[in-house]
Coordinates of C-alpha atoms in Angstrom, one line a residue:
L1 CA -29.4 2.6 27.5
G2 CA -32.3 0.2 27.9
V3 CA -34.5 3.1 29.5
D4 CA -38.0 3.1 28.5
P5 CA -39.3 6.3 27.1
T6 CA -42.4 6.0 29.6
D7 CA -40.4 6.4 32.4
I8 CA -39.0 9.5 31.1
D9 CA -41.6 11.9 33.2
T10 CA -39.6 15.1 33.4
P11 CA -37.5 17.2 31.4
L12 CA -35.0 16.6 34.1
Q13 CA -35.1 13.2 33.1
A14 CA -34.8 13.6 29.8
A15 CA -31.8 15.7 30.2
A16 CA -30.0 13.2 32.1
V17 CA -30.8 10.2 29.6
I18 CA -29.2 12.5 26.6
D19 CA -26.0 13.3 29.0
E20 CA -25.4 9.4 29.4
V21 CA -26.2 8.9 25.8
E22 CA -23.7 11.4 24.4
E23 CA -21.1 10.5 27.2
Q24 CA -21.3 6.8 25.8
R25 CA -20.8 8.3 22.3
T26 CA -17.9 10.0 23.3
R27 CA -16.3 7.0 25.3
A28 CA -16.8 5.0 22.2
A29 CA -14.9 7.5 20.0
S30 CA -12.2 8.0 22.5
V31 CA -11.9 4.0 22.3
S32 CA -11.9 3.9 18.6
K33 CA -8.9 6.6 18.0
S34 CA -6.7 4.3 20.6
D35 CA -7.1 1.4 18.8
Q36 CA -6.7 3.1 15.6
C37 CA -3.3 4.7 16.9
T38 CA -2.4 1.4 18.5
Y39 CA -3.0 0.2 14.7
C40 CA -0.8 3.1 13.4
H41 CA 1.8 2.4 16.1
G42 CA 2.2 -1.4 15.0
T43 CA 2.1 -0.9 11.7
T44 CA 4.9 1.7 11.8
L45 CA 7.1 -0.6 13.5
I46 CA 6.5 -3.6 11.3
I47 CA 7.8 -1.4 8.4
V48 CA 10.5 -0.2 10.2
W49 CA 11.5 -3.7 10.8
L50 CA 11.0 -4.6 7.4
A51 CA 13.6 -2.0 6.3
L52 CA 16.2 -2.7 8.6
S53 CA 15.8 -6.8 8.0
A54 CA 16.2 -5.6 4.0
L55 CA 19.4 -3.7 5.2
A56 CA 20.8 -6.2 6.8
H57 CA 20.0 -9.2 4.5
V58 CA 22.0 -7.0 1.9
H59 CA 24.7 -6.5 4.2
G60 CA 25.0 -9.9 4.4
M61 CA 26.0 -9.6 0.6
I62 CA 29.7 -8.2 1.3
P63 CA 31.6 -11.2 0.6
Y64 CA 30.2 -11.4 -2.8
L65 CA 30.8 -8.0 -3.7
K66 CA 34.5 -7.7 -4.4
S67 CA 34.4 -5.4 -7.7
A68 CA 37.3 -2.9 -7.4
E69 CA 35.4 0.1 -7.8
L70 CA 32.9 -1.0 -4.4
A71 CA 36.2 -1.8 -2.6
D72 CA 37.4 1.8 -3.2
S73 CA 34.5 3.9 -2.3
E74 CA 33.6 5.1 1.0
F75 CA 30.2 3.8 1.1
S76 CA 32.1 0.6 1.2
A77 CA 34.2 1.4 3.9
W78 CA 31.4 1.9 6.2
W79 CA 29.7 -1.2 5.1
K80 CA 32.5 -3.0 5.8
E81 CA 33.3 -1.6 8.6
G82 CA 29.8 -3.0 10.3
Y83 CA 30.3 -6.2 8.6
A84 CA 34.1 -6.8 10.4
I85 CA 32.7 -5.7 13.7
Y86 CA 29.7 -8.2 13.9
G87 CA 32.8 -10.9 12.2
S88 CA 34.5 -10.0 15.3
Y89 CA 32.0 -11.9 17.1
D90 CA 30.8 -14.1 14.9
F91 CA 34.0 -15.7 13.5
R92 CA 31.8 -17.8 9.9
Y93 CA 31.1 -14.5 8.7
V94 CA 34.8 -13.8 7.9
S95 CA 36.1 -17.0 7.6
A96 CA 34.4 -18.3 4.2
N97 CA 32.0 -20.7 6.3
Q98 CA 30.3 -22.6 3.2
L99 CA 26.5 -22.8 5.2
I100 CA 26.9 -19.4 6.3
S101 CA 27.9 -18.1 2.6
C102 CA 25.4 -19.7 1.1
V103 CA 22.7 -18.9 3.9
Q104 CA 23.6 -15.2 3.2
G105 CA 23.4 -15.2 -0.6
L106 CA 19.6 -17.4 -0.6
T107 CA 18.6 -14.8 1.5
A108 CA 20.0 -11.6 0.1
M109 CA 18.4 -12.9 -3.3
V110 CA 15.2 -13.9 -1.4
D111 CA 14.5 -12.3 1.5
T112 CA 15.2 -9.0 0.7
P113 CA 12.6 -8.3 -2.1
L114 CA 10.3 -10.2 0.0
C115 CA 10.7 -7.3 2.6
L116 CA 10.4 -4.6 0.1
L117 CA 7.4 -6.1 -1.4
A118 CA 6.0 -6.3 2.1
I119 CA 6.4 -3.0 2.8
Y120 CA 4.9 -1.9 -0.5
A121 CA 1.7 -3.9 0.0
I122 CA 1.2 -2.4 3.7
V123 CA 1.8 0.9 2.8
N124 CA -0.4 0.4 -0.4
K125 CA -3.1 -2.0 1.9
K126 CA -2.6 -4.7 -0.7
W127 CA -4.6 -7.8 -0.2
W128 CA -1.6 -9.9 -0.8
Q129 CA 0.2 -8.2 1.9
H130 CA -0.2 -11.3 4.2
P131 CA 0.4 -14.4 2.1
V132 CA 3.8 -12.5 1.4
Q133 CA 4.1 -11.9 4.6
L134 CA 3.7 -15.3 5.9
V135 CA 6.3 -16.6 3.2
L136 CA 9.2 -14.0 3.8
C137 CA 8.5 -14.9 8.0
A138 CA 9.0 -18.8 7.1
C139 CA 12.2 -17.9 5.3
Q140 CA 13.6 -15.5 7.7
I141 CA 12.7 -18.2 11.0
Y142 CA 14.1 -20.9 9.0
G143 CA 17.5 -19.3 8.1
T144 CA 18.0 -18.1 11.7
L145 CA 17.4 -21.5 12.6
L146 CA 20.0 -22.9 10.1
F147 CA 22.4 -20.3 11.7
F148 CA 22.1 -21.4 15.4
L149 CA 22.0 -25.0 14.5
E150 CA 24.9 -25.0 12.3
A151 CA 27.1 -23.4 15.5
H152 CA 25.6 -26.2 17.6
F153 CA 26.7 -28.9 15.6
N154 CA 30.2 -27.2 15.4
G155 CA 30.5 -26.7 19.1
W156 CA 30.0 -23.5 18.8
S157 CA 33.6 -22.6 17.9
G158 CA 32.7 -20.3 15.2
V159 CA 31.6 -17.8 17.4
T160 CA 32.8 -15.6 20.1
A161 CA 33.3 -17.2 23.8
D162 CA 32.8 -13.9 25.3
P163 CA 29.8 -14.1 27.2
F164 CA 28.6 -10.3 26.5
G165 CA 29.2 -10.6 23.0
F166 CA 27.7 -14.3 23.2
W167 CA 24.4 -13.6 24.6
V168 CA 24.0 -9.8 22.8
F169 CA 25.4 -10.2 19.2
I170 CA 24.9 -14.1 18.7
V171 CA 21.8 -15.1 21.0
A172 CA 20.0 -12.0 21.6
L173 CA 20.1 -9.8 17.8
N174 CA 19.7 -12.9 15.6
G175 CA 16.7 -14.2 18.1
L176 CA 15.0 -11.3 16.9
W177 CA 14.7 -13.0 13.5
I178 CA 12.7 -15.7 14.6
A179 CA 10.7 -13.8 17.6
L180 CA 9.4 -11.4 15.3
P181 CA 8.8 -12.8 12.2
A182 CA 6.8 -15.4 14.6
H183 CA 4.6 -12.5 15.4
M184 CA 4.3 -11.5 12.4
M185 CA 3.4 -15.3 11.0
H186 CA 0.8 -15.3 13.9
A187 CA -1.2 -11.8 13.1
S188 CA -1.0 -12.9 9.5
F189 CA -2.5 -16.4 10.0
N190 CA -5.4 -14.9 11.9
E191 CA -6.1 -12.1 9.1
L192 CA -6.3 -15.0 6.7
R193 CA -8.3 -17.1 8.6
K194 CA -11.0 -14.5 9.1
V195 CA -11.8 -14.4 5.4
L196 CA -10.9 -18.1 5.0
D197 CA -12.7 -19.9 8.0
P198 CA -16.3 -18.9 8.1
E199 CA -16.3 -20.6 11.8
Y200 CA -13.6 -18.2 12.9
E201 CA -14.5 -15.6 15.9
A202 CA -11.6 -13.2 16.2

């Protein structure tokens, strides 16, 4: 507090100093709890995002799942209905576009396990969480850029011309796989820098 003990002459002054110390302790504890709560909420959102990403990446494997057993299942009907809805806005997903099919296959085989691995690392506080996160986010951004570039170089002929469908389902929805991974990459880079760069100051 910067108070000189020799300046405390009366019990009332001493009580005032004690009250001020307790107030500062209470304020510090409140700030600490607020930071912890923010961290918990942020971590939960990341886990939810990774789980949804894994589901979306597996969802892209539908063109490769053609067994009779799968085709006849109720689960497959729901799964394919969602795929068909998205395909009504992005025709490339239902027209056997070679690049999109390749990206879908690689994404499902690489990004899905990485999403699950990242969730495991976050929940169990593993030291390798951030290296895995960096690789995963780089893969997601790369795949999404290919998605947009393929459409751009083909004059956007493979996607809907409806303004609502274009901006919501093509741009905004897929843009999430650039914006959120970029944010996560930045966070992971800073965490690794704290460990690897002795001159780094948070």
